[in-house]
mmCIF file of C-alpha atoms in Angstrom:
data_model
loop_
_atom_site.group_PDB
_atom_site.id
_atom_site.type_symbol
_atom_site.label_atom_id
_atom_site.label_comp_id
_atom_site.label_asym_id
_atom_site.label_seq_id
_atom_site.Cartn_x
_atom_site.Cartn_y
_atom_site.Cartn_z
ATOM 1 C CA ASN A 264 41.720 -52.601 22.344
ATOM 2 C CA PRO A 265 38.426 -53.807 23.892
ATOM 3 C CA PHE A 266 36.550 -50.694 22.760
ATOM 4 C CA SER A 267 37.823 -50.019 19.228
ATOM 5 C CA LYS A 268 38.887 -53.629 18.474
ATOM 6 C CA ARG A 269 41.991 -52.148 16.856
ATOM 7 C CA HIS A 270 45.362 -53.812 17.401
ATOM 8 C CA LEU A 271 48.762 -52.254 18.004
ATOM 9 C CA GLN A 272 50.433 -51.355 14.730
ATOM 10 C CA GLY A 273 53.940 -51.620 16.206
ATOM 11 C CA PRO A 274 55.902 -51.861 19.463
ATOM 12 C CA ILE A 275 54.413 -49.932 22.378
ATOM 13 C CA ASP A 276 57.750 -48.155 23.015
ATOM 14 C CA GLN A 277 58.281 -47.139 19.376
ATOM 15 C CA ILE A 278 59.027 -43.465 18.660
ATOM 16 C CA VAL A 279 56.097 -42.118 16.625
ATOM 17 C CA GLY A 280 56.884 -38.401 16.509
ATOM 18 C CA LYS A 281 58.415 -35.380 18.168
ATOM 19 C CA THR A 282 57.195 -32.464 20.218
ATOM 20 C CA GLN A 283 58.679 -28.983 20.350
ATOM 21 C CA VAL A 284 57.082 -28.223 23.727
ATOM 22 C CA ASP A 285 56.457 -30.141 26.957
ATOM 23 C CA LEU A 286 53.062 -31.834 26.746
ATOM 24 C CA HIS A 287 51.077 -32.009 29.972
ATOM 25 C CA ARG A 288 48.076 -30.709 31.861
ATOM 26 C CA SER A 289 49.263 -30.181 35.402
ATOM 27 C CA ASN A 290 49.708 -26.468 36.197
ATOM 28 C CA PHE A 291 48.416 -25.278 39.553
ATOM 29 C CA SER A 292 45.395 -22.967 39.576
ATOM 30 C CA ALA A 293 47.494 -19.813 40.129
ATOM 31 C CA PHE A 294 49.591 -20.384 36.976
ATOM 32 C CA GLU A 295 49.051 -18.401 33.785
ATOM 33 C CA MET A 296 47.505 -21.450 32.072
ATOM 34 C CA PRO A 297 45.997 -23.523 34.917
ATOM 35 C CA ALA A 298 45.402 -27.204 34.251
ATOM 36 C CA VAL A 299 41.743 -26.972 35.227
ATOM 37 C CA VAL A 300 41.286 -24.606 32.265
ATOM 38 C CA GLU A 301 43.784 -25.761 29.619
ATOM 39 C CA GLY A 302 46.847 -27.922 28.961
ATOM 40 C CA SER A 303 49.391 -28.213 26.169
ATOM 41 C CA SER A 304 48.607 -31.939 25.849
ATOM 42 C CA HIS A 305 44.903 -31.327 25.265
ATOM 43 C CA ASP A 306 45.641 -28.475 22.862
ATOM 44 C CA PHE A 307 47.833 -30.817 20.827
ATOM 45 C CA LEU A 308 45.372 -33.716 20.812
ATOM 46 C CA ALA A 309 42.461 -31.473 19.831
ATOM 47 C CA ASP A 310 44.605 -30.142 16.972
ATOM 48 C CA THR A 311 45.195 -33.649 15.644
ATOM 49 C CA PHE A 312 41.473 -34.477 15.742
ATOM 50 C CA ARG A 313 40.604 -31.286 13.851
ATOM 51 C CA VAL A 314 43.331 -31.565 11.213
ATOM 52 C CA GLN A 315 43.064 -35.294 10.511
ATOM 53 C CA SER A 316 39.263 -35.169 10.216
ATOM 54 C CA GLY A 317 39.143 -31.938 8.221
ATOM 55 C CA ALA A 318 36.754 -30.425 10.785
ATOM 56 C CA ASP A 319 36.336 -26.756 11.630
ATOM 57 C CA ILE A 320 36.838 -27.442 15.356
ATOM 58 C CA GLY A 321 38.532 -30.119 17.442
ATOM 59 C CA LEU A 322 37.237 -31.064 20.893
ATOM 60 C CA ILE A 323 38.553 -33.238 23.711
ATOM 61 C CA ARG A 324 36.883 -33.789 27.061
ATOM 62 C CA GLY A 325 38.753 -32.396 30.049
ATOM 63 C CA PHE A 326 39.641 -35.649 31.771
ATOM 64 C CA ARG A 327 42.578 -35.516 34.210
ATOM 65 C CA TYR A 328 45.340 -36.991 32.056
ATOM 66 C CA GLY A 329 48.529 -37.085 34.136
ATOM 67 C CA THR A 330 51.232 -38.028 31.643
ATOM 68 C CA HIS A 331 54.108 -35.621 30.998
ATOM 69 C CA VAL A 332 55.974 -35.813 27.686
ATOM 70 C CA LYS A 333 59.136 -33.748 27.666
ATOM 71 C CA ARG A 334 60.178 -31.790 24.591
ATOM 72 C CA GLY A 335 61.686 -34.309 22.179
ATOM 73 C CA GLU A 336 60.497 -37.781 21.286
ATOM 74 C CA ILE A 337 56.931 -39.070 21.568
ATOM 75 C CA ARG A 338 56.462 -42.805 21.977
ATOM 76 C CA ARG A 339 53.371 -44.824 21.201
ATOM 77 C CA GLU A 340 52.903 -45.604 24.884
ATOM 78 C CA ASP A 341 52.662 -41.858 25.596
ATOM 79 C CA LEU A 342 49.604 -41.672 23.366
ATOM 80 C CA TYR A 343 47.983 -44.594 25.167
ATOM 81 C CA HIS A 344 48.580 -42.882 28.500
ATOM 82 C CA TYR A 345 46.624 -39.892 27.156
ATOM 83 C CA ILE A 346 43.978 -41.930 25.327
ATOM 84 C CA PRO A 347 43.583 -45.335 27.008
ATOM 85 C CA ILE A 348 39.875 -45.715 26.298
ATOM 86 C CA GLY A 349 39.896 -46.699 22.621
ATOM 87 C CA PRO A 350 37.674 -44.069 20.991
ATOM 88 C CA PHE A 351 37.383 -43.543 17.271
ATOM 89 C CA ILE A 352 37.509 -39.966 15.990
ATOM 90 C CA ALA A 353 34.587 -38.588 14.014
ATOM 91 C CA LYS A 354 33.279 -35.211 12.935
ATOM 92 C CA GLY A 355 29.690 -34.060 12.838
ATOM 93 C CA ASP A 356 27.595 -30.930 12.484
ATOM 94 C CA MET A 357 26.786 -28.557 15.369
ATOM 95 C CA ASN A 358 25.508 -25.018 15.294
ATOM 96 C CA GLY A 359 27.131 -22.182 17.186
ATOM 97 C CA ALA A 360 24.498 -22.167 19.917
ATOM 98 C CA GLN A 361 25.210 -25.828 20.631
ATOM 99 C CA ILE A 362 28.954 -25.117 20.848
ATOM 100 C CA LYS A 363 28.321 -22.200 23.203
ATOM 101 C CA GLY A 364 26.196 -24.515 25.348
ATOM 102 C CA ILE A 365 28.993 -27.101 25.542
ATOM 103 C CA ILE A 366 31.439 -24.443 26.719
ATOM 104 C CA GLU A 367 29.055 -23.212 29.402
ATOM 105 C CA GLU A 368 28.100 -26.681 30.629
ATOM 106 C CA SER A 369 31.763 -27.659 30.875
ATOM 107 C CA ALA A 370 32.585 -24.461 32.772
ATOM 108 C CA ASP A 371 29.733 -24.904 35.230
ATOM 109 C CA GLY A 372 30.536 -28.575 35.794
ATOM 110 C CA THR A 373 34.108 -27.608 36.667
ATOM 111 C CA LEU A 374 33.933 -24.181 38.313
ATOM 112 C CA SER A 375 30.618 -24.161 40.136
ATOM 113 C CA ARG A 376 30.821 -22.794 43.676
ATOM 114 C CA SER A 377 29.018 -25.958 44.740
ATOM 115 C CA ALA A 378 31.249 -29.039 44.547
ATOM 116 C CA SER A 379 28.114 -31.214 44.399
ATOM 117 C CA GLU A 380 27.517 -29.808 40.884
ATOM 118 C CA TRP A 381 30.961 -30.697 39.562
ATOM 119 C CA LYS A 382 30.948 -33.197 36.699
ATOM 120 C CA GLY A 383 32.972 -34.245 33.687
ATOM 121 C CA GLY A 384 36.483 -33.418 34.887
ATOM 122 C CA TRP A 385 38.139 -30.195 33.770
ATOM 123 C CA LEU A 386 37.203 -27.759 30.984
ATOM 124 C CA PHE A 387 37.058 -29.214 27.489
ATOM 125 C CA GLY A 388 40.087 -28.667 25.246
ATOM 126 C CA TRP A 389 39.479 -26.965 21.889
ATOM 127 C CA SER A 390 41.244 -26.539 18.565
ATOM 128 C CA GLY A 391 40.219 -23.873 16.076
ATOM 129 C CA LEU A 392 38.300 -22.048 18.799
ATOM 130 C CA HIS A 393 39.227 -19.299 21.300
ATOM 131 C CA TYR A 394 37.201 -17.672 24.036
ATOM 132 C CA GLU A 395 37.391 -15.568 27.165
ATOM 133 C CA LEU A 396 36.361 -17.071 30.477
ATOM 134 C CA ASN A 397 35.149 -15.417 33.648
ATOM 135 C CA PRO A 398 35.279 -18.269 36.179
ATOM 136 C CA ASN A 399 33.389 -16.226 38.767
ATOM 137 C CA ALA A 400 30.406 -15.322 36.592
ATOM 138 C CA GLU A 401 26.987 -16.896 37.074
ATOM 139 C CA LYS A 402 25.926 -20.131 35.440
ATOM 140 C CA GLY A 403 25.532 -19.888 31.673
ATOM 141 C CA LYS A 404 27.404 -16.585 31.409
ATOM 142 C CA ARG A 405 31.041 -17.493 31.958
ATOM 143 C CA SER A 406 32.230 -17.444 28.326
ATOM 144 C CA SER A 407 32.447 -14.465 25.978
ATOM 145 C CA ASN A 408 34.134 -13.378 22.742
ATOM 146 C CA ILE A 409 34.043 -16.901 21.299
ATOM 147 C CA THR A 410 35.878 -16.985 17.959
ATOM 148 C CA VAL A 411 36.476 -19.717 15.370
ATOM 149 C CA LEU A 412 39.394 -20.166 12.985
ATOM 150 C CA ASP A 413 38.680 -19.122 9.395
ATOM 151 C CA THR A 414 40.948 -21.429 7.407
ATOM 152 C CA LYS A 415 40.780 -19.190 4.339
ATOM 153 C CA THR A 416 42.157 -16.099 6.084
ATOM 154 C CA HIS A 417 43.911 -17.905 8.977
ATOM 155 C CA SER A 418 42.242 -15.483 11.363
ATOM 156 C CA TYR A 419 39.694 -15.950 14.148
ATOM 157 C CA ILE A 420 36.197 -14.608 13.569
ATOM 158 C CA PRO A 421 33.160 -14.476 15.905
ATOM 159 C CA LEU A 422 31.168 -17.655 16.473
ATOM 160 C CA GLU A 423 27.738 -17.381 14.842
ATOM 161 C CA MET A 424 24.920 -18.938 16.836
ATOM 162 C CA ASP A 425 22.952 -20.104 13.777
ATOM 163 C CA LYS A 426 25.902 -21.211 11.648
ATOM 164 C CA VAL A 427 26.701 -24.923 11.302
ATOM 165 C CA TYR A 428 30.269 -26.044 12.077
ATOM 166 C CA THR A 429 31.930 -29.450 11.893
ATOM 167 C CA VAL A 430 33.336 -30.617 15.226
ATOM 168 C CA ALA A 431 35.650 -33.621 15.676
ATOM 169 C CA SER A 432 36.000 -35.656 18.855
ATOM 170 C CA TYR A 433 35.600 -39.119 20.415
ATOM 171 C CA ASN A 434 33.104 -41.550 18.876
ATOM 172 C CA TYR A 435 32.137 -45.098 19.895
ATOM 173 C CA ASP A 436 30.213 -47.978 18.327
ATOM 174 C CA ALA A 437 27.800 -47.847 21.260
ATOM 175 C CA GLU A 438 26.895 -44.224 20.414
ATOM 176 C CA PRO A 439 27.335 -43.951 16.637
ATOM 177 C CA GLU A 440 25.609 -40.558 16.333
ATOM 178 C CA TYR A 441 27.548 -38.889 19.153
ATOM 179 C CA VAL A 442 30.934 -37.228 19.578
ATOM 180 C CA SER A 443 32.091 -36.970 23.208
ATOM 181 C CA GLY A 444 28.542 -37.650 24.357
ATOM 182 C CA ILE A 445 27.018 -34.914 22.174
ATOM 183 C CA LYS A 446 24.540 -35.862 19.456
ATOM 184 C CA VAL A 447 25.512 -34.509 16.018
ATOM 185 C CA LYS A 448 24.360 -34.803 12.420
ATOM 186 C CA ASN A 449 26.181 -36.067 9.296
ATOM 187 C CA ILE A 450 28.792 -37.963 11.280
ATOM 188 C CA GLN A 451 31.961 -39.145 9.522
ATOM 189 C CA ARG A 452 34.766 -41.161 11.096
ATOM 190 C CA VAL A 453 38.457 -40.722 10.325
ATOM 191 C CA VAL A 454 39.589 -43.706 8.250
ATOM 192 C CA ASN A 455 42.884 -45.077 6.912
ATOM 193 C CA GLU A 456 43.867 -45.895 3.337
ATOM 194 C CA LYS A 457 41.865 -49.136 3.608
ATOM 195 C CA GLU A 458 38.752 -47.157 4.573
ATOM 196 C CA GLU A 459 38.925 -48.652 8.074
ATOM 197 C CA ALA A 460 37.911 -46.491 11.021
ATOM 198 C CA ILE A 461 41.025 -45.911 13.119
ATOM 199 C CA ASP A 462 41.132 -45.129 16.811
ATOM 200 C CA ALA A 463 42.355 -41.895 18.337
ATOM 201 C CA THR A 464 45.924 -43.051 18.988
ATOM 202 C CA GLU A 465 46.312 -43.954 15.308
ATOM 203 C CA VAL A 466 44.815 -40.603 14.317
ATOM 204 C CA VAL A 467 47.493 -38.839 16.387
ATOM 205 C CA GLU A 468 50.228 -41.044 14.903
ATOM 206 C CA ALA A 469 49.063 -40.182 11.382
ATOM 207 C CA TYR A 470 49.296 -36.473 12.226
ATOM 208 C CA LEU A 471 52.827 -36.905 13.578
ATOM 209 C CA ILE A 472 54.080 -38.389 10.305
ATOM 210 C CA ASP A 473 54.119 -34.922 8.725
ATOM 211 C CA ASN A 474 53.909 -32.643 11.773
ATOM 212 C CA LYS A 475 55.646 -32.027 15.067
ATOM 213 C CA ALA A 476 53.638 -31.298 18.183
ATOM 214 C CA ASN A 477 53.816 -27.546 18.702
ATOM 215 C CA PRO A 478 50.366 -26.451 19.860
ATOM 216 C CA GLU A 479 49.306 -22.850 20.250
ATOM 217 C CA LEU A 480 48.751 -22.193 23.962
ATOM 218 C CA ASN A 481 46.439 -19.898 25.968
ATOM 219 C CA ARG A 482 43.398 -20.507 23.791
ATOM 220 C CA ILE A 483 41.176 -19.758 26.767
ATOM 221 C CA HIS A 484 41.825 -16.320 28.262
ATOM 222 C CA LEU A 485 40.910 -15.835 31.922
ATOM 223 C CA ARG A 486 39.207 -12.483 32.481
ATOM 224 C CA GLU A 487 39.467 -12.937 36.241
ATOM 225 C CA PRO A 488 41.775 -15.193 38.290
ATOM 226 C CA LEU A 489 40.570 -18.455 39.742
ATOM 227 C CA LEU A 490 39.768 -18.620 43.435
ATOM 228 C CA PRO A 491 42.867 -18.575 45.690
ATOM 229 C CA PRO A 492 43.774 -21.805 47.527
ATOM 230 C CA ALA A 493 41.243 -22.548 50.241
ATOM 231 C CA TYR A 494 43.645 -24.205 52.678
ATOM 232 C CA GLY A 495 47.039 -22.670 51.873
ATOM 233 C CA ASN A 496 48.315 -25.464 49.620
ATOM 234 C CA GLN A 497 48.554 -25.037 45.854
ATOM 235 C CA GLU A 498 45.517 -26.495 44.089
ATOM 236 C CA LEU A 499 44.927 -27.907 40.630
ATOM 237 C CA GLN A 500 41.185 -27.357 40.783
ATOM 238 C CA PRO A 501 40.103 -24.475 43.031
ATOM 239 C CA LEU A 502 37.895 -25.522 45.893
ATOM 240 C CA PRO A 503 34.654 -23.560 46.383
#
């Protein structure tokens, strides 16, 4: 891979795991879990980043990944369709206020009534974090009731603005102190048994050795529906 410099560890069409649900991010905006807000594929990938790094929270940028993986076998090539860009996975420290800011910036860059302000694809995918979203609220006030998974009690508790959390996501050699473009502290990459940093596809493969893909869905709860289609056709991202 030209970014990670990692090489394939086996045939591209090799079965590397199984999924108990269809993995995709393609629902129209009127669906219960619209693709512009959330997708089972992103939920699953964020889970693998969180679990394999030991972070409190997993994060994946909301890029428009189009691959569909039906319930059943996952092949290595499926992972490369989702993650073709060769990132490593690392965790670093963020406080709750920073996490809240990421949620709001992502929401505004996706749901602004002005298309000229759109940026960064769709909403970020999260693992270990839930929140409510009002897509029609004003800038900076779309998210509410943000909660984070407490691994000791296996329950979700309110995000604390001053508390420090570990967040795992994409990391590159060109930006060693950043995850998904966000500067963090105390960064640590996911490594293999040889202490080599492994890229995101290998991180997902390692997760699938002991786990099946079966992500919790509807992590982001819409308080109000998205805008109806502007021109009569079903839309993936609502037009302003």
